[in-house]
Structure formats: structure tokens, C-alpha cells
């Protein structure tokens, strides 16, 4: 199964993608994680991406596209994938269609986790305490939410127009939400 996960930061995409990956036996590909690894390893790409990430802005489309092209061309995505954190704007959605089209591995379902902003600010404050991510401070979180609203939310329409978008209520326990996602995939 070839899946794209949509939803604001803190909507539980990462947690749910990890659970689904076990069940479906496909790789979970998170551009945020790939970028954080590049920053930690101080690769040229990491050094270029860091400032935007620390500010809660999007890293340039060009940089992230290079990363995703390379990752999606790996053998392990032939059996499917769960993409988390990409695409983040309409240009990325279109670029992704091209990449996946030429690999003959197009997206089959886009799952959009719906959570309101109030809940998200609370959840991310908790995550900041537990994980200490440098972009989970209140000011950066607000910026990430604004970026989501303005640039990423329209991506859902891209998949809705293809008839493959499923909206999922993202409020509830991890198990409840996982069940909703499984129902959407059955
Ligand atoms: P995430 O872990 O998905 O919340 O991503 C953390 C940060 O990495 C984001 O706030 C962006 O700065 C950057 N990032 C992740 N994915 C993308 C993407 N597809 N395009 C641009 N920037 C991204």
C-alpha cells in the first residue's frame, strides 16, 4: 500500500505512521526525520536546512525534493511506503506526482489527520518537555502552524481532486485513531 499522511504538526502523524508501518510491512519515510538526521550529521544539506527548521519555516523545495527522489527510488518502496511530512505545499505535491509516476509507484491513499489548533499547541508543549526538539518552542510552534495553514492545508485538495483523500478524526486515544486508520485502509 502506498500512502501519504497529511495533518498539522503534532497531529500524531509520526506515531500513527510508525504503528501502520508495522502492520503493513512498508517503510515509514519522514522528511522531518531525514532532515534532522542530516542536521545532526552536519552534512552540506543539513547545514543548509538548519536555519529554516529552527525558525519553523519550510526548507527549500529543491533541497527536500533531492532527498525524497533519492529515498523513493530505493528498492524497499516497491512494496509500498508511508510518506510523512511530504508534500508540504502544492509545488511539492506536483513534483511528487512526477517522481512517483516515473517510478510507477503512485500514491494510492492520502490520509488526513484532523486535529484543531488548541489541542495541537497543548500536545506540542508536552512533546517539547519529553523530546526537547529545538523547533517545539511556543513561538516556533505558532509559526509552524501558520506555515501549515497557509501552505500545507491546500495539499489535501490536491488529493481530494484525485478521489483518494480520506479525512480521519485525529482526536482520541492512539488505539482509537489507529483503528480509524485501519478502517479507512480496509
Ligand atoms: P516535521 O518533523 O515533519 O514536523 O518537520 C520538521 C521541520 O523539517 C519542518 O518544520 C520543516 O522545517 C522541515 N521539513 C520537513 N519536511 C519538509 C518538507 N516536505 N518541505 C520543507 N521542509 C520540510
PDB file of C-alpha atoms and ligand atoms in Angstrom:
ATOM      1  CA  UNK A   1       0.000   0.000   0.000  1.00  0.00           C
ATOM      2  CA  UNK A   2       1.327   3.444  -0.984  1.00  0.00           C
ATOM      3  CA  UNK A   3       0.195   6.098   1.483  1.00  0.00           C
ATOM      4  CA  UNK A   4       0.690   9.803   2.118  1.00  0.00           C
ATOM      5  CA  UNK A   5      -0.059  11.067   5.623  1.00  0.00           C
ATOM      6  CA  UNK A   6      -1.349  14.636   5.944  1.00  0.00           C
ATOM      7  CA  UNK A   7      -2.044  16.664   9.068  1.00  0.00           C
ATOM      8  CA  UNK A   8      -0.643  19.558  11.084  1.00  0.00           C
ATOM      9  CA  UNK A   9       2.498  19.261  13.202  1.00  0.00           C
ATOM     10  CA  UNK A  10       1.566  17.479  16.417  1.00  0.00           C
ATOM     11  CA  UNK A  11      -1.440  15.700  14.880  1.00  0.00           C
ATOM     12  CA  UNK A  12       0.099  12.303  15.645  1.00  0.00           C
ATOM     13  CA  UNK A  13       1.231  11.504  12.089  1.00  0.00           C
ATOM     14  CA  UNK A  14       4.580  10.157  13.241  1.00  0.00           C
ATOM     15  CA  UNK A  15       3.086   7.941  15.968  1.00  0.00           C
ATOM     16  CA  UNK A  16       0.383   6.559  13.698  1.00  0.00           C
ATOM     17  CA  UNK A  17       2.731   6.078  10.755  1.00  0.00           C
ATOM     18  CA  UNK A  18       5.029   4.009  12.979  1.00  0.00           C
ATOM     19  CA  UNK A  19       2.121   1.759  14.029  1.00  0.00           C
ATOM     20  CA  UNK A  20       0.861   1.334  10.465  1.00  0.00           C
ATOM     21  CA  UNK A  21       4.325   0.566   9.160  1.00  0.00           C
ATOM     22  CA  UNK A  22       4.494  -2.478  11.452  1.00  0.00           C
ATOM     23  CA  UNK A  23       1.118  -3.672  10.264  1.00  0.00           C
ATOM     24  CA  UNK A  24       1.649  -3.096   6.548  1.00  0.00           C
ATOM     25  CA  UNK A  25       5.334  -4.037   6.442  1.00  0.00           C
ATOM     26  CA  UNK A  26       6.291  -0.973   4.394  1.00  0.00           C
ATOM     27  CA  UNK A  27       8.877   1.728   5.167  1.00  0.00           C
ATOM     28  CA  UNK A  28       7.878   4.893   7.026  1.00  0.00           C
ATOM     29  CA  UNK A  29       9.550   7.833   5.312  1.00  0.00           C
ATOM     30  CA  UNK A  30       9.564  11.111   7.242  1.00  0.00           C
ATOM     31  CA  UNK A  31      11.245  14.107   5.605  1.00  0.00           C
ATOM     32  CA  UNK A  32      11.457  15.773   9.044  1.00  0.00           C
ATOM     33  CA  UNK A  33      13.427  12.781  10.352  1.00  0.00           C
ATOM     34  CA  UNK A  34      15.649  12.634   7.262  1.00  0.00           C
ATOM     35  CA  UNK A  35      16.357  16.359   7.667  1.00  0.00           C
ATOM     36  CA  UNK A  36      17.042  16.109  11.416  1.00  0.00           C
ATOM     37  CA  UNK A  37      19.496  13.264  10.704  1.00  0.00           C
ATOM     38  CA  UNK A  38      21.238  15.429   8.071  1.00  0.00           C
ATOM     39  CA  UNK A  39      21.458  18.328  10.553  1.00  0.00           C
ATOM     40  CA  UNK A  40      22.875  16.047  13.270  1.00  0.00           C
ATOM     41  CA  UNK A  41      25.436  14.616  10.838  1.00  0.00           C
ATOM     42  CA  UNK A  42      26.308  18.155   9.659  1.00  0.00           C
ATOM     43  CA  UNK A  43      26.070  17.152   6.006  1.00  0.00           C
ATOM     44  CA  UNK A  44      26.038  20.020   3.454  1.00  0.00           C
ATOM     45  CA  UNK A  45      22.268  19.529   3.106  1.00  0.00           C
ATOM     46  CA  UNK A  46      21.834  19.567   6.895  1.00  0.00           C
ATOM     47  CA  UNK A  47      23.818  22.769   7.211  1.00  0.00           C
ATOM     48  CA  UNK A  48      21.635  24.423   4.562  1.00  0.00           C
ATOM     49  CA  UNK A  49      18.388  23.196   6.102  1.00  0.00           C
ATOM     50  CA  UNK A  50      19.039  24.046   9.756  1.00  0.00           C
ATOM     51  CA  UNK A  51      18.122  27.734   9.848  1.00  0.00           C
ATOM     52  CA  UNK A  52      14.730  27.204   8.197  1.00  0.00           C
ATOM     53  CA  UNK A  53      13.951  24.276  10.506  1.00  0.00           C
ATOM     54  CA  UNK A  54      14.879  26.207  13.643  1.00  0.00           C
ATOM     55  CA  UNK A  55      12.565  29.023  12.541  1.00  0.00           C
ATOM     56  CA  UNK A  56       9.663  26.661  11.777  1.00  0.00           C
ATOM     57  CA  UNK A  57       9.811  27.584   8.076  1.00  0.00           C
ATOM     58  CA  UNK A  58       9.862  25.128   5.200  1.00  0.00           C
ATOM     59  CA  UNK A  59      13.237  24.057   3.874  1.00  0.00           C
ATOM     60  CA  UNK A  60      13.519  24.917   0.139  1.00  0.00           C
ATOM     61  CA  UNK A  61      11.555  22.677  -2.223  1.00  0.00           C
ATOM     62  CA  UNK A  62      14.699  21.937  -4.195  1.00  0.00           C
ATOM     63  CA  UNK A  63      16.650  20.586  -1.210  1.00  0.00           C
ATOM     64  CA  UNK A  64      13.832  18.384   0.022  1.00  0.00           C
ATOM     65  CA  UNK A  65      12.986  17.130  -3.462  1.00  0.00           C
ATOM     66  CA  UNK A  66      16.553  15.844  -3.862  1.00  0.00           C
ATOM     67  CA  UNK A  67      16.185  13.967  -0.596  1.00  0.00           C
ATOM     68  CA  UNK A  68      12.811  12.476  -1.478  1.00  0.00           C
ATOM     69  CA  UNK A  69      13.821  11.497  -5.017  1.00  0.00           C
ATOM     70  CA  UNK A  70      16.729   9.519  -3.689  1.00  0.00           C
ATOM     71  CA  UNK A  71      14.711   7.902  -0.901  1.00  0.00           C
ATOM     72  CA  UNK A  72      11.707   6.951  -3.049  1.00  0.00           C
ATOM     73  CA  UNK A  73      13.939   5.322  -5.661  1.00  0.00           C
ATOM     74  CA  UNK A  74      15.189   2.759  -3.089  1.00  0.00           C
ATOM     75  CA  UNK A  75      14.136  -0.848  -3.628  1.00  0.00           C
ATOM     76  CA  UNK A  76      12.177  -1.021  -0.369  1.00  0.00           C
ATOM     77  CA  UNK A  77       9.437   1.347  -1.621  1.00  0.00           C
ATOM     78  CA  UNK A  78       8.480  -1.124  -4.364  1.00  0.00           C
ATOM     79  CA  UNK A  79       6.267  -2.944  -1.819  1.00  0.00           C
ATOM     80  CA  UNK A  80       4.745   0.338  -0.624  1.00  0.00           C
ATOM     81  CA  UNK A  81       5.502   3.254   1.680  1.00  0.00           C
ATOM     82  CA  UNK A  82       4.066   5.632   4.233  1.00  0.00           C
ATOM     83  CA  UNK A  83       5.161   9.191   3.480  1.00  0.00           C
ATOM     84  CA  UNK A  84       5.017  11.567   6.433  1.00  0.00           C
ATOM     85  CA  UNK A  85       5.857  15.281   6.154  1.00  0.00           C
ATOM     86  CA  UNK A  86       5.955  15.405   2.360  1.00  0.00           C
ATOM     87  CA  UNK A  87       4.382  17.047   0.356  1.00  0.00           C
ATOM     88  CA  UNK A  88       4.185  20.298   2.361  1.00  0.00           C
ATOM     89  CA  UNK A  89       2.927  22.610  -0.422  1.00  0.00           C
ATOM     90  CA  UNK A  90       1.315  22.323  -3.854  1.00  0.00           C
ATOM     91  CA  UNK A  91       4.605  22.545  -5.750  1.00  0.00           C
ATOM     92  CA  UNK A  92       5.891  19.573  -3.730  1.00  0.00           C
ATOM     93  CA  UNK A  93       2.655  17.647  -4.396  1.00  0.00           C
ATOM     94  CA  UNK A  94       3.114  18.124  -8.122  1.00  0.00           C
ATOM     95  CA  UNK A  95       6.813  17.257  -8.008  1.00  0.00           C
ATOM     96  CA  UNK A  96       5.969  14.125  -6.025  1.00  0.00           C
ATOM     97  CA  UNK A  97       3.415  13.014  -8.629  1.00  0.00           C
ATOM     98  CA  UNK A  98       6.137  13.232 -11.258  1.00  0.00           C
ATOM     99  CA  UNK A  99       8.735  11.355  -9.205  1.00  0.00           C
ATOM    100  CA  UNK A 100       6.334   8.587  -8.219  1.00  0.00           C
ATOM    101  CA  UNK A 101       4.810   8.423 -11.692  1.00  0.00           C
ATOM    102  CA  UNK A 102       8.186   7.789 -13.279  1.00  0.00           C
ATOM    103  CA  UNK A 103       8.937   5.123 -10.651  1.00  0.00           C
ATOM    104  CA  UNK A 104       5.497   3.611 -11.302  1.00  0.00           C
ATOM    105  CA  UNK A 105       4.741   3.873  -7.566  1.00  0.00           C
ATOM    106  CA  UNK A 106       1.917   6.462  -7.392  1.00  0.00           C
ATOM    107  CA  UNK A 107       0.107   7.355  -4.154  1.00  0.00           C
ATOM    108  CA  UNK A 108      -2.978   5.180  -3.573  1.00  0.00           C
ATOM    109  CA  UNK A 109      -4.390   6.875  -0.462  1.00  0.00           C
ATOM    110  CA  UNK A 110      -3.907  10.200   1.305  1.00  0.00           C
ATOM    111  CA  UNK A 111      -4.911  10.040   4.967  1.00  0.00           C
ATOM    112  CA  UNK A 112      -5.544  13.432   6.596  1.00  0.00           C
ATOM    113  CA  UNK A 113      -5.485  13.528  10.394  1.00  0.00           C
ATOM    114  CA  UNK A 114      -7.784  16.286  11.626  1.00  0.00           C
ATOM    115  CA  UNK A 115      -6.949  17.947  14.962  1.00  0.00           C
ATOM    116  CA  UNK A 116      -7.802  21.515  15.995  1.00  0.00           C
ATOM    117  CA  UNK A 117      -5.087  24.046  16.799  1.00  0.00           C
ATOM    118  CA  UNK A 118      -5.883  24.328  20.514  1.00  0.00           C
ATOM    119  CA  UNK A 119      -5.159  20.608  21.012  1.00  0.00           C
ATOM    120  CA  UNK A 120      -2.013  20.856  18.929  1.00  0.00           C
ATOM    121  CA  UNK A 121      -0.459  23.656  20.950  1.00  0.00           C
ATOM    122  CA  UNK A 122      -1.050  21.556  24.093  1.00  0.00           C
ATOM    123  CA  UNK A 123       0.334  18.358  22.554  1.00  0.00           C
ATOM    124  CA  UNK A 124       3.453  20.070  21.236  1.00  0.00           C
ATOM    125  CA  UNK A 125       4.147  21.714  24.582  1.00  0.00           C
ATOM    126  CA  UNK A 126       4.133  18.195  26.056  1.00  0.00           C
ATOM    127  CA  UNK A 127       6.391  16.863  23.299  1.00  0.00           C
ATOM    128  CA  UNK A 128       8.832  19.731  23.892  1.00  0.00           C
ATOM    129  CA  UNK A 129       9.166  18.586  27.520  1.00  0.00           C
ATOM    130  CA  UNK A 130       9.656  14.939  26.564  1.00  0.00           C
ATOM    131  CA  UNK A 131      11.829  15.140  23.434  1.00  0.00           C
ATOM    132  CA  UNK A 132      13.450  18.555  23.636  1.00  0.00           C
ATOM    133  CA  UNK A 133      13.133  19.262  19.896  1.00  0.00           C
ATOM    134  CA  UNK A 134      14.555  22.712  19.148  1.00  0.00           C
ATOM    135  CA  UNK A 135      11.534  23.620  16.986  1.00  0.00           C
ATOM    136  CA  UNK A 136       8.899  22.830  19.637  1.00  0.00           C
ATOM    137  CA  UNK A 137       9.164  26.182  21.479  1.00  0.00           C
ATOM    138  CA  UNK A 138       5.899  28.134  21.600  1.00  0.00           C
ATOM    139  CA  UNK A 139       6.953  30.826  19.143  1.00  0.00           C
ATOM    140  CA  UNK A 140       8.271  28.345  16.570  1.00  0.00           C
ATOM    141  CA  UNK A 141       5.206  26.115  17.026  1.00  0.00           C
ATOM    142  CA  UNK A 142       2.958  29.080  16.172  1.00  0.00           C
ATOM    143  CA  UNK A 143       4.988  29.712  13.050  1.00  0.00           C
ATOM    144  CA  UNK A 144       4.853  26.045  12.035  1.00  0.00           C
ATOM    145  CA  UNK A 145       1.075  26.106  12.427  1.00  0.00           C
ATOM    146  CA  UNK A 146       0.818  29.267  10.291  1.00  0.00           C
ATOM    147  CA  UNK A 147       3.005  27.663   7.620  1.00  0.00           C
ATOM    148  CA  UNK A 148       0.760  24.593   7.761  1.00  0.00           C
ATOM    149  CA  UNK A 149      -2.436  26.628   7.412  1.00  0.00           C
ATOM    150  CA  UNK A 150      -1.158  28.721   4.520  1.00  0.00           C
ATOM    151  CA  UNK A 151       0.971  26.278   2.541  1.00  0.00           C
ATOM    152  CA  UNK A 152       0.262  22.690   3.562  1.00  0.00           C
ATOM    153  CA  UNK A 153      -3.511  22.588   4.163  1.00  0.00           C
ATOM    154  CA  UNK A 154      -4.236  23.143   0.410  1.00  0.00           C
ATOM    155  CA  UNK A 155      -2.357  19.903  -0.361  1.00  0.00           C
ATOM    156  CA  UNK A 156      -5.424  17.956   0.852  1.00  0.00           C
ATOM    157  CA  UNK A 157      -7.393  19.366  -2.101  1.00  0.00           C
ATOM    158  CA  UNK A 158      -4.761  18.044  -4.488  1.00  0.00           C
ATOM    159  CA  UNK A 159      -5.544  14.506  -3.318  1.00  0.00           C
ATOM    160  CA  UNK A 160      -9.278  15.160  -2.897  1.00  0.00           C
ATOM    161  CA  UNK A 161      -9.415  16.057  -6.601  1.00  0.00           C
ATOM    162  CA  UNK A 162      -7.876  12.663  -7.392  1.00  0.00           C
ATOM    163  CA  UNK A 163     -10.526  10.964  -5.245  1.00  0.00           C
ATOM    164  CA  UNK A 164      -8.004   9.365  -2.867  1.00  0.00           C
ATOM    165  CA  UNK A 165      -8.279  11.623   0.209  1.00  0.00           C
ATOM    166  CA  UNK A 166      -9.723  10.223   3.452  1.00  0.00           C
ATOM    167  CA  UNK A 167     -10.292  12.585   6.405  1.00  0.00           C
ATOM    168  CA  UNK A 168      -9.663  10.934   9.771  1.00  0.00           C
ATOM    169  CA  UNK A 169     -10.744  12.336  13.140  1.00  0.00           C
ATOM    170  CA  UNK A 170      -7.401  12.715  14.940  1.00  0.00           C
ATOM    171  CA  UNK A 171      -8.823  13.261  18.429  1.00  0.00           C
ATOM    172  CA  UNK A 172      -8.891  10.234  20.742  1.00  0.00           C
ATOM    173  CA  UNK A 173      -6.506   7.627  22.109  1.00  0.00           C
ATOM    174  CA  UNK A 174      -3.647   6.300  19.980  1.00  0.00           C
ATOM    175  CA  UNK A 175      -5.540   2.976  19.671  1.00  0.00           C
ATOM    176  CA  UNK A 176      -8.811   4.641  18.607  1.00  0.00           C
ATOM    177  CA  UNK A 177      -7.112   6.662  15.917  1.00  0.00           C
ATOM    178  CA  UNK A 178      -5.137   3.643  14.746  1.00  0.00           C
ATOM    179  CA  UNK A 179      -8.419   1.731  14.378  1.00  0.00           C
ATOM    180  CA  UNK A 180      -9.943   4.557  12.306  1.00  0.00           C
ATOM    181  CA  UNK A 181      -6.925   4.499  10.017  1.00  0.00           C
ATOM    182  CA  UNK A 182      -7.121   0.735   9.609  1.00  0.00           C
ATOM    183  CA  UNK A 183     -10.825   1.009   8.760  1.00  0.00           C
ATOM    184  CA  UNK A 184     -10.012   3.623   6.129  1.00  0.00           C
ATOM    185  CA  UNK A 185      -7.480   1.283   4.536  1.00  0.00           C
ATOM    186  CA  UNK A 186      -9.616  -1.891   4.553  1.00  0.00           C
TER     187      UNK A 186
HETATM  188  P1  LIG B   1       8.374  17.532  10.788  1.00  0.00           P
HETATM  189  O1  LIG B   1       9.168  16.580  11.602  1.00  0.00           O
HETATM  190  O2  LIG B   1       7.651  16.879   9.638  1.00  0.00           O
HETATM  191  O3  LIG B   1       7.456  18.397  11.619  1.00  0.00           O
HETATM  192  O4  LIG B   1       9.420  18.538  10.093  1.00  0.00           O
HETATM  193  C1  LIG B   1      10.264  19.357  10.866  1.00  0.00           C
HETATM  194  C2  LIG B   1      10.784  20.515  10.005  1.00  0.00           C
HETATM  195  O5  LIG B   1      11.528  19.989   8.904  1.00  0.00           O
HETATM  196  C3  LIG B   1       9.721  21.397   9.368  1.00  0.00           C
HETATM  197  O6  LIG B   1       9.256  22.404  10.243  1.00  0.00           O
HETATM  198  C4  LIG B   1      10.474  21.964   8.168  1.00  0.00           C
HETATM  199  O7  LIG B   1      11.381  22.982   8.569  1.00  0.00           O
HETATM  200  C5  LIG B   1      11.311  20.777   7.739  1.00  0.00           C
HETATM  201  N1  LIG B   1      10.586  19.941   6.748  1.00  0.00           N
HETATM  202  C6  LIG B   1      10.124  18.662   6.905  1.00  0.00           C
HETATM  203  N2  LIG B   1       9.537  18.216   5.794  1.00  0.00           N
HETATM  204  C7  LIG B   1       9.615  19.226   4.897  1.00  0.00           C
HETATM  205  C8  LIG B   1       9.181  19.404   3.557  1.00  0.00           C
HETATM  206  N3  LIG B   1       8.489  18.427   2.918  1.00  0.00           N
HETATM  207  N4  LIG B   1       9.439  20.585   2.938  1.00  0.00           N
HETATM  208  C9  LIG B   1      10.105  21.567   3.561  1.00  0.00           C
HETATM  209  N5  LIG B   1      10.533  21.487   4.829  1.00  0.00           N
HETATM  210  C10 LIG B   1      10.294  20.330   5.496  1.00  0.00           C
END
